[in-house]
Amino acid sequence: QVQLVESGGGSVQPGESLRLSCAASGSLFRFYVMGWYRQAPGKQRDLVAVITSGDSTNYADSVKGRFTISRDTAKNTVYLQMNSLKPEETAVYYCDLRSGSTYWGQGTQVTVSS
């Protein structure tokens, strides 16, 4: 079993930054993919960024150049640095881990508003 705990959400103004963290614990395999998704009210959950255990990354087109996903292997933690945030990026951000099965965190709220 894998547990994921997100942190770092909050309320910011447009153009500001936030860094989200997702700490994984439990039965982790060597090879896995971790990612960040977001879900706004009334909308589907969309991919934001993913990173593999080989440090390959992929981003949604809308966040390329502004968001950076990274990981600290020793801490089993993945980060999402979000710069130049926009109001339309207000959502609950979820972390997931995929290694055979898929595990989700509880989500962290990000609100971008002036």
PDB file of N, CA and C in Angstrom:
ATOM      1  N   GLN A   1       0.842  -1.187   0.000  1.00  0.00           N
ATOM      2  CA  GLN A   1       0.000   0.000   0.000  1.00  0.00           C
ATOM      3  C   GLN A   1       0.884   1.246   0.000  1.00  0.00           C
ATOM      4  N   VAL A   2       0.418   2.260  -0.717  1.00  0.00           N
ATOM      5  CA  VAL A   2       1.158   3.516  -0.836  1.00  0.00           C
ATOM      6  C   VAL A   2       0.295   4.649  -0.312  1.00  0.00           C
ATOM      7  N   GLN A   3       0.903   5.530   0.429  1.00  0.00           N
ATOM      8  CA  GLN A   3       0.212   6.719   0.909  1.00  0.00           C
ATOM      9  C   GLN A   3       0.886   7.962   0.322  1.00  0.00           C
ATOM     10  N   LEU A   4       0.067   8.899  -0.106  1.00  0.00           N
ATOM     11  CA  LEU A   4       0.553  10.151  -0.666  1.00  0.00           C
ATOM     12  C   LEU A   4      -0.036  11.308   0.126  1.00  0.00           C
ATOM     13  N   VAL A   5       0.812  12.239   0.518  1.00  0.00           N
ATOM     14  CA  VAL A   5       0.356  13.399   1.280  1.00  0.00           C
ATOM     15  C   VAL A   5       0.840  14.657   0.584  1.00  0.00           C
ATOM     16  N   GLU A   6      -0.102  15.459   0.104  1.00  0.00           N
ATOM     17  CA  GLU A   6       0.226  16.726  -0.559  1.00  0.00           C
ATOM     18  C   GLU A   6       0.247  17.860   0.453  1.00  0.00           C
ATOM     19  N   SER A   7       1.018  18.874   0.135  1.00  0.00           N
ATOM     20  CA  SER A   7       1.046  20.090   0.933  1.00  0.00           C
ATOM     21  C   SER A   7       1.503  21.245   0.061  1.00  0.00           C
ATOM     22  N   GLY A   8       1.337  22.452   0.568  1.00  0.00           N
ATOM     23  CA  GLY A   8       1.844  23.623  -0.133  1.00  0.00           C
ATOM     24  C   GLY A   8       0.809  24.460  -0.845  1.00  0.00           C
ATOM     25  N   GLY A   9      -0.440  24.014  -0.848  1.00  0.00           N
ATOM     26  CA  GLY A   9      -1.475  24.823  -1.485  1.00  0.00           C
ATOM     27  C   GLY A   9      -1.766  26.085  -0.703  1.00  0.00           C
ATOM     28  N   GLY A  10      -2.551  26.958  -1.300  1.00  0.00           N
ATOM     29  CA  GLY A  10      -2.903  28.190  -0.625  1.00  0.00           C
ATOM     30  C   GLY A  10      -3.530  29.171  -1.582  1.00  0.00           C
ATOM     31  N   SER A  11      -3.643  30.397  -1.127  1.00  0.00           N
ATOM     32  CA  SER A  11      -4.226  31.471  -1.934  1.00  0.00           C
ATOM     33  C   SER A  11      -3.150  32.468  -2.316  1.00  0.00           C
ATOM     34  N   VAL A  12      -3.074  32.766  -3.596  1.00  0.00           N
ATOM     35  CA  VAL A  12      -2.100  33.726  -4.098  1.00  0.00           C
ATOM     36  C   VAL A  12      -2.770  34.647  -5.099  1.00  0.00           C
ATOM     37  N   GLN A  13      -2.075  35.719  -5.424  1.00  0.00           N
ATOM     38  CA  GLN A  13      -2.567  36.636  -6.445  1.00  0.00           C
ATOM     39  C   GLN A  13      -2.022  36.223  -7.809  1.00  0.00           C
ATOM     40  N   PRO A  14      -2.683  36.642  -8.868  1.00  0.00           N
ATOM     41  CA  PRO A  14      -2.178  36.326 -10.214  1.00  0.00           C
ATOM     42  C   PRO A  14      -0.731  36.780 -10.379  1.00  0.00           C
ATOM     43  N   GLY A  15       0.066  35.902 -11.005  1.00  0.00           N
ATOM     44  CA  GLY A  15       1.470  36.217 -11.224  1.00  0.00           C
ATOM     45  C   GLY A  15       2.397  35.714 -10.124  1.00  0.00           C
ATOM     46  N   GLU A  16       1.829  35.306  -9.019  1.00  0.00           N
ATOM     47  CA  GLU A  16       2.646  34.809  -7.919  1.00  0.00           C
ATOM     48  C   GLU A  16       2.957  33.322  -8.085  1.00  0.00           C
ATOM     49  N   SER A  17       3.724  32.806  -7.125  1.00  0.00           N
ATOM     50  CA  SER A  17       4.204  31.421  -7.217  1.00  0.00           C
ATOM     51  C   SER A  17       3.787  30.613  -6.000  1.00  0.00           C
ATOM     52  N   LEU A  18       3.754  29.309  -6.198  1.00  0.00           N
ATOM     53  CA  LEU A  18       3.553  28.345  -5.123  1.00  0.00           C
ATOM     54  C   LEU A  18       4.371  27.112  -5.432  1.00  0.00           C
ATOM     55  N   ARG A  19       4.772  26.398  -4.381  1.00  0.00           N
ATOM     56  CA  ARG A  19       5.421  25.110  -4.566  1.00  0.00           C
ATOM     57  C   ARG A  19       4.635  24.052  -3.805  1.00  0.00           C
ATOM     58  N   LEU A  20       4.180  23.059  -4.539  1.00  0.00           N
ATOM     59  CA  LEU A  20       3.461  21.939  -3.945  1.00  0.00           C
ATOM     60  C   LEU A  20       4.432  20.790  -3.692  1.00  0.00           C
ATOM     61  N   SER A  21       4.149  20.040  -2.633  1.00  0.00           N
ATOM     62  CA  SER A  21       4.947  18.857  -2.306  1.00  0.00           C
ATOM     63  C   SER A  21       4.033  17.653  -2.183  1.00  0.00           C
ATOM     64  N   CYS A  22       4.567  16.497  -2.549  1.00  0.00           N
ATOM     65  CA  CYS A  22       3.833  15.247  -2.409  1.00  0.00           C
ATOM     66  C   CYS A  22       4.801  14.202  -1.868  1.00  0.00           C
ATOM     67  N   ALA A  23       4.560  13.793  -0.641  1.00  0.00           N
ATOM     68  CA  ALA A  23       5.424  12.811   0.001  1.00  0.00           C
ATOM     69  C   ALA A  23       4.783  11.434  -0.087  1.00  0.00           C
ATOM     70  N   ALA A  24       5.544  10.477  -0.593  1.00  0.00           N
ATOM     71  CA  ALA A  24       5.059   9.102  -0.746  1.00  0.00           C
ATOM     72  C   ALA A  24       5.667   8.203   0.317  1.00  0.00           C
ATOM     73  N   SER A  25       4.864   7.313   0.825  1.00  0.00           N
ATOM     74  CA  SER A  25       5.357   6.339   1.805  1.00  0.00           C
ATOM     75  C   SER A  25       4.654   5.011   1.574  1.00  0.00           C
ATOM     76  N   GLY A  26       5.234   3.963   2.122  1.00  0.00           N
ATOM     77  CA  GLY A  26       4.638   2.645   1.956  1.00  0.00           C
ATOM     78  C   GLY A  26       5.494   1.761   1.065  1.00  0.00           C
ATOM     79  N   SER A  27       4.837   0.858   0.368  1.00  0.00           N
ATOM     80  CA  SER A  27       5.536  -0.131  -0.459  1.00  0.00           C
ATOM     81  C   SER A  27       5.804   0.449  -1.850  1.00  0.00           C
ATOM     82  N   LEU A  28       6.933   1.150  -1.955  1.00  0.00           N
ATOM     83  CA  LEU A  28       7.295   1.775  -3.224  1.00  0.00           C
ATOM     84  C   LEU A  28       8.204   0.859  -4.026  1.00  0.00           C
ATOM     85  N   PHE A  29       7.912   0.698  -5.284  1.00  0.00           N
ATOM     86  CA  PHE A  29       8.772  -0.061  -6.163  1.00  0.00           C
ATOM     87  C   PHE A  29       9.825   0.862  -6.749  1.00  0.00           C
ATOM     88  N   ARG A  30      10.826   0.278  -7.350  1.00  0.00           N
ATOM     89  CA  ARG A  30      11.922   1.085  -7.863  1.00  0.00           C
ATOM     90  C   ARG A  30      11.474   1.966  -9.032  1.00  0.00           C
ATOM     91  N   PHE A  31      10.631   1.422  -9.887  1.00  0.00           N
ATOM     92  CA  PHE A  31      10.224   2.155 -11.081  1.00  0.00           C
ATOM     93  C   PHE A  31       8.772   2.589 -10.947  1.00  0.00           C
ATOM     94  N   TYR A  32       8.566   3.890 -11.034  1.00  0.00           N
ATOM     95  CA  TYR A  32       7.212   4.413 -10.936  1.00  0.00           C
ATOM     96  C   TYR A  32       7.154   5.785 -11.598  1.00  0.00           C
ATOM     97  N   VAL A  33       5.947   6.213 -11.816  1.00  0.00           N
ATOM     98  CA  VAL A  33       5.688   7.545 -12.354  1.00  0.00           C
ATOM     99  C   VAL A  33       4.865   8.307 -11.319  1.00  0.00           C
ATOM    100  N   MET A  34       5.239   9.536 -11.070  1.00  0.00           N
ATOM    101  CA  MET A  34       4.445  10.400 -10.199  1.00  0.00           C
ATOM    102  C   MET A  34       4.026  11.627 -10.972  1.00  0.00           C
ATOM    103  N   GLY A  35       2.863  12.093 -10.655  1.00  0.00           N
ATOM    104  CA  GLY A  35       2.358  13.226 -11.409  1.00  0.00           C
ATOM    105  C   GLY A  35       1.481  14.135 -10.578  1.00  0.00           C
ATOM    106  N   TRP A  36       1.206  15.282 -11.151  1.00  0.00           N
ATOM    107  CA  TRP A  36       0.276  16.244 -10.585  1.00  0.00           C
ATOM    108  C   TRP A  36      -0.866  16.452 -11.563  1.00  0.00           C
ATOM    109  N   TYR A  37      -2.063  16.454 -11.018  1.00  0.00           N
ATOM    110  CA  TYR A  37      -3.268  16.718 -11.775  1.00  0.00           C
ATOM    111  C   TYR A  37      -4.023  17.826 -11.058  1.00  0.00           C
ATOM    112  N   ARG A  38      -4.946  18.437 -11.755  1.00  0.00           N
ATOM    113  CA  ARG A  38      -5.783  19.449 -11.098  1.00  0.00           C
ATOM    114  C   ARG A  38      -7.225  19.319 -11.574  1.00  0.00           C
ATOM    115  N   GLN A  39      -8.109  19.694 -10.670  1.00  0.00           N
ATOM    116  CA  GLN A  39      -9.532  19.608 -10.973  1.00  0.00           C
ATOM    117  C   GLN A  39     -10.238  20.835 -10.437  1.00  0.00           C
ATOM    118  N   ALA A  40     -10.777  21.620 -11.367  1.00  0.00           N
ATOM    119  CA  ALA A  40     -11.566  22.787 -11.002  1.00  0.00           C
ATOM    120  C   ALA A  40     -13.012  22.354 -10.790  1.00  0.00           C
ATOM    121  N   PRO A  41     -13.793  23.137 -10.042  1.00  0.00           N
ATOM    122  CA  PRO A  41     -15.190  22.772  -9.792  1.00  0.00           C
ATOM    123  C   PRO A  41     -15.965  22.556 -11.091  1.00  0.00           C
ATOM    124  N   GLY A  42     -16.633  21.420 -11.178  1.00  0.00           N
ATOM    125  CA  GLY A  42     -17.443  21.122 -12.341  1.00  0.00           C
ATOM    126  C   GLY A  42     -16.682  20.665 -13.563  1.00  0.00           C
ATOM    127  N   LYS A  43     -15.376  20.484 -13.415  1.00  0.00           N
ATOM    128  CA  LYS A  43     -14.554  20.080 -14.565  1.00  0.00           C
ATOM    129  C   LYS A  43     -13.863  18.755 -14.278  1.00  0.00           C
ATOM    130  N   GLN A  44     -13.320  18.158 -15.327  1.00  0.00           N
ATOM    131  CA  GLN A  44     -12.620  16.896 -15.172  1.00  0.00           C
ATOM    132  C   GLN A  44     -11.232  17.137 -14.595  1.00  0.00           C
ATOM    133  N   ARG A  45     -10.651  16.063 -14.104  1.00  0.00           N
ATOM    134  CA  ARG A  45      -9.292  16.134 -13.570  1.00  0.00           C
ATOM    135  C   ARG A  45      -8.317  16.052 -14.741  1.00  0.00           C
ATOM    136  N   ASP A  46      -7.438  17.028 -14.836  1.00  0.00           N
ATOM    137  CA  ASP A  46      -6.510  17.125 -15.963  1.00  0.00           C
ATOM    138  C   ASP A  46      -5.063  16.975 -15.511  1.00  0.00           C
ATOM    139  N   LEU A  47      -4.272  16.393 -16.382  1.00  0.00           N
ATOM    140  CA  LEU A  47      -2.845  16.262 -16.132  1.00  0.00           C
ATOM    141  C   LEU A  47      -2.171  17.628 -16.137  1.00  0.00           C
ATOM    142  N   VAL A  48      -1.280  17.840 -15.175  1.00  0.00           N
ATOM    143  CA  VAL A  48      -0.460  19.045 -15.151  1.00  0.00           C
ATOM    144  C   VAL A  48       0.974  18.693 -15.533  1.00  0.00           C
ATOM    145  N   ALA A  49       1.543  17.708 -14.838  1.00  0.00           N
ATOM    146  CA  ALA A  49       2.924  17.322 -15.100  1.00  0.00           C
ATOM    147  C   ALA A  49       3.176  15.937 -14.519  1.00  0.00           C
ATOM    148  N   VAL A  50       4.108  15.224 -15.144  1.00  0.00           N
ATOM    149  CA  VAL A  50       4.507  13.914 -14.615  1.00  0.00           C
ATOM    150  C   VAL A  50       6.019  13.797 -14.650  1.00  0.00           C
ATOM    151  N   ILE A  51       6.546  12.926 -13.792  1.00  0.00           N
ATOM    152  CA  ILE A  51       7.969  12.640 -13.767  1.00  0.00           C
ATOM    153  C   ILE A  51       8.141  11.156 -13.499  1.00  0.00           C
ATOM    154  N   THR A  52       9.058  10.543 -14.224  1.00  0.00           N
ATOM    155  CA  THR A  52       9.303   9.124 -14.039  1.00  0.00           C
ATOM    156  C   THR A  52      10.461   8.906 -13.068  1.00  0.00           C
ATOM    157  N   SER A  53      10.655   7.665 -12.683  1.00  0.00           N
ATOM    158  CA  SER A  53      11.773   7.354 -11.794  1.00  0.00           C
ATOM    159  C   SER A  53      13.103   7.549 -12.515  1.00  0.00           C
ATOM    160  N   GLY A  54      13.066   7.700 -13.850  1.00  0.00           N
ATOM    161  CA  GLY A  54      14.271   8.017 -14.603  1.00  0.00           C
ATOM    162  C   GLY A  54      14.416   9.511 -14.868  1.00  0.00           C
ATOM    163  N   ASP A  55      13.552  10.300 -14.201  1.00  0.00           N
ATOM    164  CA  ASP A  55      13.579  11.770 -14.290  1.00  0.00           C
ATOM    165  C   ASP A  55      13.136  12.334 -15.629  1.00  0.00           C
ATOM    166  N   SER A  56      12.452  11.548 -16.421  1.00  0.00           N
ATOM    167  CA  SER A  56      11.823  12.110 -17.611  1.00  0.00           C
ATOM    168  C   SER A  56      10.573  12.872 -17.170  1.00  0.00           C
ATOM    169  N   THR A  57      10.317  13.995 -17.824  1.00  0.00           N
ATOM    170  CA  THR A  57       9.180  14.824 -17.444  1.00  0.00           C
ATOM    171  C   THR A  57       8.284  15.112 -18.642  1.00  0.00           C
ATOM    172  N   ASN A  58       7.035  15.405 -18.322  1.00  0.00           N
ATOM    173  CA  ASN A  58       6.095  15.798 -19.351  1.00  0.00           C
ATOM    174  C   ASN A  58       5.129  16.796 -18.734  1.00  0.00           C
ATOM    175  N   TYR A  59       4.733  17.800 -19.522  1.00  0.00           N
ATOM    176  CA  TYR A  59       3.878  18.861 -19.005  1.00  0.00           C
ATOM    177  C   TYR A  59       2.687  19.099 -19.926  1.00  0.00           C
ATOM    178  N   ALA A  60       1.613  19.561 -19.330  1.00  0.00           N
ATOM    179  CA  ALA A  60       0.508  20.065 -20.129  1.00  0.00           C
ATOM    180  C   ALA A  60       0.987  21.313 -20.858  1.00  0.00           C
ATOM    181  N   ASP A  61       0.509  21.512 -22.064  1.00  0.00           N
ATOM    182  CA  ASP A  61       0.953  22.663 -22.868  1.00  0.00           C
ATOM    183  C   ASP A  61       0.722  23.975 -22.133  1.00  0.00           C
ATOM    184  N   SER A  62      -0.351  24.047 -21.382  1.00  0.00           N
ATOM    185  CA  SER A  62      -0.727  25.310 -20.742  1.00  0.00           C
ATOM    186  C   SER A  62       0.235  25.724 -19.627  1.00  0.00           C
ATOM    187  N   VAL A  63       1.053  24.809 -19.140  1.00  0.00           N
ATOM    188  CA  VAL A  63       1.945  25.152 -18.030  1.00  0.00           C
ATOM    189  C   VAL A  63       3.421  25.129 -18.419  1.00  0.00           C
ATOM    190  N   LYS A  64       3.715  24.720 -19.631  1.00  0.00           N
ATOM    191  CA  LYS A  64       5.114  24.649 -20.064  1.00  0.00           C
ATOM    192  C   LYS A  64       5.777  26.018 -19.937  1.00  0.00           C
ATOM    193  N   GLY A  65       6.962  26.006 -19.364  1.00  0.00           N
ATOM    194  CA  GLY A  65       7.704  27.242 -19.182  1.00  0.00           C
ATOM    195  C   GLY A  65       7.400  27.953 -17.881  1.00  0.00           C
ATOM    196  N   ARG A  66       6.319  27.564 -17.201  1.00  0.00           N
ATOM    197  CA  ARG A  66       5.960  28.203 -15.934  1.00  0.00           C
ATOM    198  C   ARG A  66       6.024  27.238 -14.753  1.00  0.00           C
ATOM    199  N   PHE A  67       5.702  25.985 -14.987  1.00  0.00           N
ATOM    200  CA  PHE A  67       5.692  24.974 -13.929  1.00  0.00           C
ATOM    201  C   PHE A  67       6.892  24.046 -14.108  1.00  0.00           C
ATOM    202  N   THR A  68       7.408  23.580 -12.979  1.00  0.00           N
ATOM    203  CA  THR A  68       8.504  22.613 -13.007  1.00  0.00           C
ATOM    204  C   THR A  68       8.223  21.500 -12.013  1.00  0.00           C
ATOM    205  N   ILE A  69       8.261  20.268 -12.495  1.00  0.00           N
ATOM    206  CA  ILE A  69       8.120  19.112 -11.616  1.00  0.00           C
ATOM    207  C   ILE A  69       9.505  18.551 -11.337  1.00  0.00           C
ATOM    208  N   SER A  70       9.729  18.163 -10.105  1.00  0.00           N
ATOM    209  CA  SER A  70      11.017  17.604  -9.719  1.00  0.00           C
ATOM    210  C   SER A  70      10.796  16.621  -8.582  1.00  0.00           C
ATOM    211  N   ARG A  71      11.845  15.867  -8.265  1.00  0.00           N
ATOM    212  CA  ARG A  71      11.681  14.895  -7.179  1.00  0.00           C
ATOM    213  C   ARG A  71      12.949  14.761  -6.382  1.00  0.00           C
ATOM    214  N   ASP A  72      12.769  14.398  -5.123  1.00  0.00           N
ATOM    215  CA  ASP A  72      13.869  14.096  -4.223  1.00  0.00           C
ATOM    216  C   ASP A  72      13.739  12.610  -3.902  1.00  0.00           C
ATOM    217  N   THR A  73      14.590  11.820  -4.526  1.00  0.00           N
ATOM    218  CA  THR A  73      14.490  10.374  -4.386  1.00  0.00           C
ATOM    219  C   THR A  73      14.673   9.930  -2.941  1.00  0.00           C
ATOM    220  N   ALA A  74      15.591  10.550  -2.240  1.00  0.00           N
ATOM    221  CA  ALA A  74      15.876  10.151  -0.862  1.00  0.00           C
ATOM    222  C   ALA A  74      14.664  10.371   0.036  1.00  0.00           C
ATOM    223  N   LYS A  75      13.860  11.368  -0.291  1.00  0.00           N
ATOM    224  CA  LYS A  75      12.687  11.684   0.521  1.00  0.00           C
ATOM    225  C   LYS A  75      11.399  11.133  -0.073  1.00  0.00           C
ATOM    226  N   ASN A  76      11.495  10.465  -1.217  1.00  0.00           N
ATOM    227  CA  ASN A  76      10.297   9.975  -1.911  1.00  0.00           C
ATOM    228  C   ASN A  76       9.262  11.084  -2.050  1.00  0.00           C
ATOM    229  N   THR A  77       9.738  12.231  -2.436  1.00  0.00           N
ATOM    230  CA  THR A  77       8.880  13.411  -2.517  1.00  0.00           C
ATOM    231  C   THR A  77       8.986  14.027  -3.906  1.00  0.00           C
ATOM    232  N   VAL A  78       7.849  14.423  -4.431  1.00  0.00           N
ATOM    233  CA  VAL A  78       7.783  15.115  -5.713  1.00  0.00           C
ATOM    234  C   VAL A  78       7.278  16.530  -5.469  1.00  0.00           C
ATOM    235  N   TYR A  79       7.833  17.469  -6.200  1.00  0.00           N
ATOM    236  CA  TYR A  79       7.485  18.869  -6.045  1.00  0.00           C
ATOM    237  C   TYR A  79       6.908  19.415  -7.358  1.00  0.00           C
ATOM    238  N   LEU A  80       6.078  20.402  -7.228  1.00  0.00           N
ATOM    239  CA  LEU A  80       5.596  21.145  -8.393  1.00  0.00           C
ATOM    240  C   LEU A  80       5.772  22.627  -8.112  1.00  0.00           C
ATOM    241  N   GLN A  81       6.746  23.215  -8.759  1.00  0.00           N
ATOM    242  CA  GLN A  81       6.968  24.660  -8.648  1.00  0.00           C
ATOM    243  C   GLN A  81       6.092  25.347  -9.683  1.00  0.00           C
ATOM    244  N   MET A  82       5.223  26.209  -9.216  1.00  0.00           N
ATOM    245  CA  MET A  82       4.273  26.880 -10.105  1.00  0.00           C
ATOM    246  C   MET A  82       4.539  28.378 -10.076  1.00  0.00           C
ATOM    247  N   ASN A  83       4.937  28.923 -11.201  1.00  0.00           N
ATOM    248  CA  ASN A  83       5.215  30.346 -11.322  1.00  0.00           C
ATOM    249  C   ASN A  83       4.182  31.011 -12.218  1.00  0.00           C
ATOM    250  N   SER A  84       4.071  32.318 -12.065  1.00  0.00           N
ATOM    251  CA  SER A  84       3.156  33.100 -12.901  1.00  0.00           C
ATOM    252  C   SER A  84       1.761  32.490 -12.939  1.00  0.00           C
ATOM    253  N   LEU A  85       1.229  32.216 -11.780  1.00  0.00           N
ATOM    254  CA  LEU A  85      -0.073  31.561 -11.688  1.00  0.00           C
ATOM    255  C   LEU A  85      -1.185  32.455 -12.227  1.00  0.00           C
ATOM    256  N   LYS A  86      -2.187  31.818 -12.805  1.00  0.00           N
ATOM    257  CA  LYS A  86      -3.319  32.517 -13.413  1.00  0.00           C
ATOM    258  C   LYS A  86      -4.608  32.163 -12.677  1.00  0.00           C
ATOM    259  N   PRO A  87      -5.590  33.043 -12.687  1.00  0.00           N
ATOM    260  CA  PRO A  87      -6.853  32.753 -11.987  1.00  0.00           C
ATOM    261  C   PRO A  87      -7.515  31.458 -12.462  1.00  0.00           C
ATOM    262  N   GLU A  88      -7.382  31.169 -13.741  1.00  0.00           N
ATOM    263  CA  GLU A  88      -8.018  29.951 -14.277  1.00  0.00           C
ATOM    264  C   GLU A  88      -7.339  28.673 -13.805  1.00  0.00           C
ATOM    265  N   GLU A  89      -6.236  28.827 -13.084  1.00  0.00           N
ATOM    266  CA  GLU A  89      -5.556  27.648 -12.546  1.00  0.00           C
ATOM    267  C   GLU A  89      -5.998  27.338 -11.114  1.00  0.00           C
ATOM    268  N   THR A  90      -6.985  28.048 -10.663  1.00  0.00           N
ATOM    269  CA  THR A  90      -7.600  27.716  -9.381  1.00  0.00           C
ATOM    270  C   THR A  90      -8.229  26.330  -9.464  1.00  0.00           C
ATOM    271  N   ALA A  91      -7.822  25.455  -8.552  1.00  0.00           N
ATOM    272  CA  ALA A  91      -8.293  24.070  -8.597  1.00  0.00           C
ATOM    273  C   ALA A  91      -7.779  23.324  -7.379  1.00  0.00           C
ATOM    274  N   VAL A  92      -8.272  22.130  -7.209  1.00  0.00           N
ATOM    275  CA  VAL A  92      -7.658  21.206  -6.266  1.00  0.00           C
ATOM    276  C   VAL A  92      -6.591  20.439  -7.029  1.00  0.00           C
ATOM    277  N   TYR A  93      -5.376  20.454  -6.502  1.00  0.00           N
ATOM    278  CA  TYR A  93      -4.263  19.782  -7.144  1.00  0.00           C
ATOM    279  C   TYR A  93      -4.025  18.443  -6.431  1.00  0.00           C
ATOM    280  N   TYR A  94      -3.958  17.406  -7.244  1.00  0.00           N
ATOM    281  CA  TYR A  94      -3.784  16.051  -6.730  1.00  0.00           C
ATOM    282  C   TYR A  94      -2.459  15.466  -7.210  1.00  0.00           C
ATOM    283  N   CYS A  95      -1.861  14.707  -6.339  1.00  0.00           N
ATOM    284  CA  CYS A  95      -0.657  13.960  -6.669  1.00  0.00           C
ATOM    285  C   CYS A  95      -1.052  12.508  -6.900  1.00  0.00           C
ATOM    286  N   ASP A  96      -0.412  11.861  -7.872  1.00  0.00           N
ATOM    287  CA  ASP A  96      -0.641  10.429  -8.039  1.00  0.00           C
ATOM    288  C   ASP A  96       0.674   9.698  -8.244  1.00  0.00           C
ATOM    289  N   LEU A  97       0.647   8.405  -7.966  1.00  0.00           N
ATOM    290  CA  LEU A  97       1.801   7.536  -8.175  1.00  0.00           C
ATOM    291  C   LEU A  97       1.305   6.297  -8.898  1.00  0.00           C
ATOM    292  N   ARG A  98       2.018   5.933  -9.962  1.00  0.00           N
ATOM    293  CA  ARG A  98       1.619   4.774 -10.762  1.00  0.00           C
ATOM    294  C   ARG A  98       2.782   3.786 -10.821  1.00  0.00           C
ATOM    295  N   SER A  99       2.533   2.599 -10.282  1.00  0.00           N
ATOM    296  CA  SER A  99       3.521   1.524 -10.313  1.00  0.00           C
ATOM    297  C   SER A  99       2.746   0.227 -10.253  1.00  0.00           C
ATOM    298  N   GLY A 100       2.185  -0.138 -11.387  1.00  0.00           N
ATOM    299  CA  GLY A 100       1.255  -1.268 -11.398  1.00  0.00           C
ATOM    300  C   GLY A 100      -0.125  -0.766 -11.046  1.00  0.00           C
ATOM    301  N   SER A 101      -0.308  -0.375  -9.812  1.00  0.00           N
ATOM    302  CA  SER A 101      -1.546   0.254  -9.362  1.00  0.00           C
ATOM    303  C   SER A 101      -1.392   1.782  -9.369  1.00  0.00           C
ATOM    304  N   THR A 102      -2.507   2.455  -9.216  1.00  0.00           N
ATOM    305  CA  THR A 102      -2.501   3.923  -9.160  1.00  0.00           C
ATOM    306  C   THR A 102      -2.984   4.369  -7.794  1.00  0.00           C
ATOM    307  N   TYR A 103      -2.241   5.285  -7.208  1.00  0.00           N
ATOM    308  CA  TYR A 103      -2.579   5.811  -5.894  1.00  0.00           C
ATOM    309  C   TYR A 103      -2.717   7.326  -5.994  1.00  0.00           C
ATOM    310  N   TRP A 104      -3.649   7.871  -5.215  1.00  0.00           N
ATOM    311  CA  TRP A 104      -3.918   9.308  -5.231  1.00  0.00           C
ATOM    312  C   TRP A 104      -3.784   9.884  -3.830  1.00  0.00           C
ATOM    313  N   GLY A 105      -3.348  11.137  -3.783  1.00  0.00           N
ATOM    314  CA  GLY A 105      -3.371  11.865  -2.534  1.00  0.00           C
ATOM    315  C   GLY A 105      -4.735  12.487  -2.318  1.00  0.00           C
ATOM    316  N   GLN A 106      -4.852  13.223  -1.215  1.00  0.00           N
ATOM    317  CA  GLN A 106      -6.150  13.792  -0.852  1.00  0.00           C
ATOM    318  C   GLN A 106      -6.425  15.124  -1.538  1.00  0.00           C
ATOM    319  N   GLY A 107      -5.409  15.699  -2.133  1.00  0.00           N
ATOM    320  CA  GLY A 107      -5.560  16.963  -2.845  1.00  0.00           C
ATOM    321  C   GLY A 107      -5.237  18.162  -1.975  1.00  0.00           C
ATOM    322  N   THR A 108      -4.807  19.229  -2.629  1.00  0.00           N
ATOM    323  CA  THR A 108      -4.535  20.482  -1.935  1.00  0.00           C
ATOM    324  C   THR A 108      -5.090  21.627  -2.786  1.00  0.00           C
ATOM    325  N   GLN A 109      -5.770  22.544  -2.125  1.00  0.00           N
ATOM    326  CA  GLN A 109      -6.447  23.630  -2.837  1.00  0.00           C
ATOM    327  C   GLN A 109      -5.462  24.733  -3.219  1.00  0.00           C
ATOM    328  N   VAL A 110      -5.533  25.143  -4.465  1.00  0.00           N
ATOM    329  CA  VAL A 110      -4.783  26.307  -4.944  1.00  0.00           C
ATOM    330  C   VAL A 110      -5.795  27.314  -5.461  1.00  0.00           C
ATOM    331  N   THR A 111      -5.757  28.512  -4.911  1.00  0.00           N
ATOM    332  CA  THR A 111      -6.669  29.572  -5.321  1.00  0.00           C
ATOM    333  C   THR A 111      -5.845  30.753  -5.812  1.00  0.00           C
ATOM    334  N   VAL A 112      -6.124  31.176  -7.031  1.00  0.00           N
ATOM    335  CA  VAL A 112      -5.427  32.318  -7.631  1.00  0.00           C
ATOM    336  C   VAL A 112      -6.461  33.405  -7.875  1.00  0.00           C
ATOM    337  N   SER A 113      -6.356  34.465  -7.111  1.00  0.00           N
ATOM    338  CA  SER A 113      -7.380  35.507  -7.191  1.00  0.00           C
ATOM    339  C   SER A 113      -6.809  36.831  -6.726  1.00  0.00           C
ATOM    340  N   SER A 114      -7.281  37.903  -7.364  1.00  0.00           N
ATOM    341  CA  SER A 114      -6.875  39.232  -6.938  1.00  0.00           C
ATOM    342  C   SER A 114      -7.877  39.801  -5.935  1.00  0.00           C
TER     343      SER A 114
END
